[in-house]
C-alpha atoms as one frame of an Amber mdcrd trajectory, in Angstrom:
protein
  77.606  65.087 176.778  77.431  63.808 173.194  78.242  66.828 171.076  79.371
  67.575 167.558  80.488  70.701 165.746  81.252  71.294 162.099  82.746  74.260
 160.272  82.135  73.956 156.540  83.218  76.532 153.963  82.935  76.357 150.182
  82.651  78.935 147.429  78.876  78.672 147.846  78.306  78.603 151.610  79.999
  79.158 154.968  78.434  77.155 157.773  78.963  76.735 161.512  76.876  74.084
 163.265  76.919  72.547 166.729  74.629  69.897 168.228  74.136  68.319 171.633
  72.265  65.009 171.582  71.662  65.252 175.336  70.187  68.723 175.231  66.784
  70.201 175.971  65.769  71.361 172.483  67.431  74.771 172.593  68.165  76.290
 169.187  69.771  79.240 167.460  69.203  78.921 163.725  69.853  81.404 160.933
  70.111  80.012 157.394  68.858  83.075 155.557  65.681  81.172 154.611  62.979
  81.891 157.164  60.865  78.827 156.541  63.865  76.497 156.725  64.844  78.113
 160.029  61.339  77.364 161.324  61.579  73.697 160.338  65.042  73.169 161.849
  63.798  74.851 165.030  60.921  72.358 165.079  63.441  69.542 164.675  65.488
  70.791 167.616  62.569  71.399 169.937  60.876  68.049 169.348  64.042  65.924
 169.257  65.486  67.636 172.368  68.726  67.946 170.389  70.260  71.385 170.891
  71.118  72.938 167.517  73.137  76.016 166.676  73.281  76.582 162.922  74.554
  79.648 161.085  74.704  79.804 157.296  76.042  82.474 154.967  75.009  81.244
 151.532  74.740  82.438 147.952  71.022  83.128 148.121  71.441  85.680 145.337
  71.847  82.637 143.065  69.081  80.465 144.524  68.326  78.430 147.655  69.759
  75.102 146.552  73.284  75.409 147.962  72.114  76.789 151.312  69.519  74.051
 151.751  71.843  71.235 150.695  74.922  72.391 152.592  73.025  73.155 155.802
  71.684  69.601 155.760  75.117  68.111 155.069  76.696  70.064 157.919  73.894
  69.190 160.335  74.145  65.518 159.381  77.922  65.537 159.854  77.536  67.138
 163.298  74.966  64.509 164.299  77.296  61.753 163.092  80.184  63.232 165.055
  78.063  63.473 168.207  76.995  59.834 167.878  80.605  58.631 167.890  80.707
  54.827 167.817  76.945  54.810 168.563  77.458  52.761 171.709  74.320  52.152
 173.748  71.905  53.971 171.452  68.434  52.634 170.732  69.325  52.945 167.011
  65.763  52.762 165.643  63.046  55.385 165.823  59.585  55.878 164.404  56.735
  58.322 164.783  53.270  59.076 163.487  52.741  62.835 163.462  49.228  64.250
 163.198  48.781  67.938 162.465  45.162  68.909 161.963  44.058  67.157 158.736
  47.538  65.797 158.019  49.192  62.569 159.148  52.741  61.528 158.313  54.879
  58.544 159.239  58.647  58.620 159.728  60.861  55.629 160.504  64.641  55.574
 160.677  67.642  53.444 161.498  70.978  54.942 162.508  72.584  52.177 160.522
  75.561  53.697 158.760  73.787  52.810 155.508  72.366  56.086 154.207  69.127
  55.874 152.280  66.033  57.997 151.810  62.588  56.773 150.847  60.403  59.825
 150.234  56.674  59.464 149.595  55.331  62.977 149.982  54.420  65.851 147.736
  53.123  69.398 147.706  50.454  71.226 145.769  52.295  74.550 145.664  55.828
  75.465 144.606  56.780  77.573 147.625  56.158  77.853 151.347  57.084  81.303
 152.528  60.155  81.977 150.414  61.279  78.327 150.313  60.974  76.097 147.248
  59.018  73.007 148.267  61.019  70.759 145.911  64.035  71.322 148.162  62.555
  69.592 151.211  63.183  66.129 149.795  66.738  67.170 148.968  67.292  68.435
 152.518  66.270  65.101 154.000  68.332  63.207 151.432  71.416  65.233 152.367
  70.892  64.774 156.128  70.435  61.024 155.705  73.563  60.710 153.569  75.772
  62.783 155.854  74.564  61.208 159.108  74.438  57.642 157.778  70.720  57.202
 158.415  68.246  54.935 156.667  65.238  57.255 156.566  61.698  56.504 155.407
  59.234  59.397 155.147  55.640  58.947 154.058  52.735  61.356 153.916  49.680
  59.238 154.705  47.247  62.048 153.956  46.940  65.815 154.179  46.041  68.925
 152.204  47.641  71.975 153.795  51.230  72.248 152.570  52.475  73.904 155.750
  50.929  71.157 157.849  52.443  68.480 155.624  56.053  69.563 155.948  55.784
  70.537 159.604  54.292  67.138 160.381  57.233  65.502 158.595  59.878  67.533
 160.427  58.256  66.835 163.778  58.077  63.132 162.935  61.759  63.169 161.989
  62.556  64.923 165.254  60.646  62.461 167.414  62.160  59.510 165.545  65.668
  60.888 166.089  64.948  61.489 169.769  63.954  57.842 170.129  66.902  56.517
 168.106  69.678  58.478 169.849  68.416  57.726 173.352  70.790  55.652 175.430
  69.291  52.301 176.426  70.556  51.351 179.906  70.099  47.662 179.134  72.632
  47.950 176.296  75.349  49.551 178.393  78.086  50.677 176.013  77.414  47.925
 173.471  77.222  48.844 169.801  73.703  47.884 168.649  74.762  45.581 165.822
  75.819  41.946 165.557  78.656  43.191 163.317  80.207  44.972 166.264  80.205
  48.317 164.480  77.917  50.734 162.687  79.249  52.564 159.661  79.428  56.231
 158.813  77.745  58.462 156.271  79.090  58.409 152.745  78.386  61.903 151.410
  81.458  63.817 150.283  82.388  66.854 152.347
């Protein structure tokens, strides 16, 4: 089983996260931000990556530290679970329709973290979550996990549909990318002979 677990504690947050790349999409998520919990649960269910994530953050200040640090810890756990990335498909992509909305997500587990974000919202909050923080969450995951991640909203109007479509697309892309390809055996999917790690500071 390809698993990872991270314990991360700062003056702003205390986080425990565990993932299983070969899971069934089971989750136990509590960040203190209900809408973020819902999105991470969507990620787990549609990627089939089991996720346990508990966050005690300084929400009395604002949501920024909880959102950022939860993404860093999740990304670090994914990176740990991937190990040397032997045999993985490496690339993933998905179109995700949700009613009037369609998004496109493509990623490469490359060791070269990057985020291209082409999406926006017409309201400042969804539930109690600030919509400006979604881009930052994906940026932090990509940096910590060493993923090249492209996210594009093709069209859509309902803000809930937009972000849920994006999270589901990310999930399905990750499911594809972390799958073990039997034709590759235990080969690292790079002509360099290795794939790098994320670069975000712990």
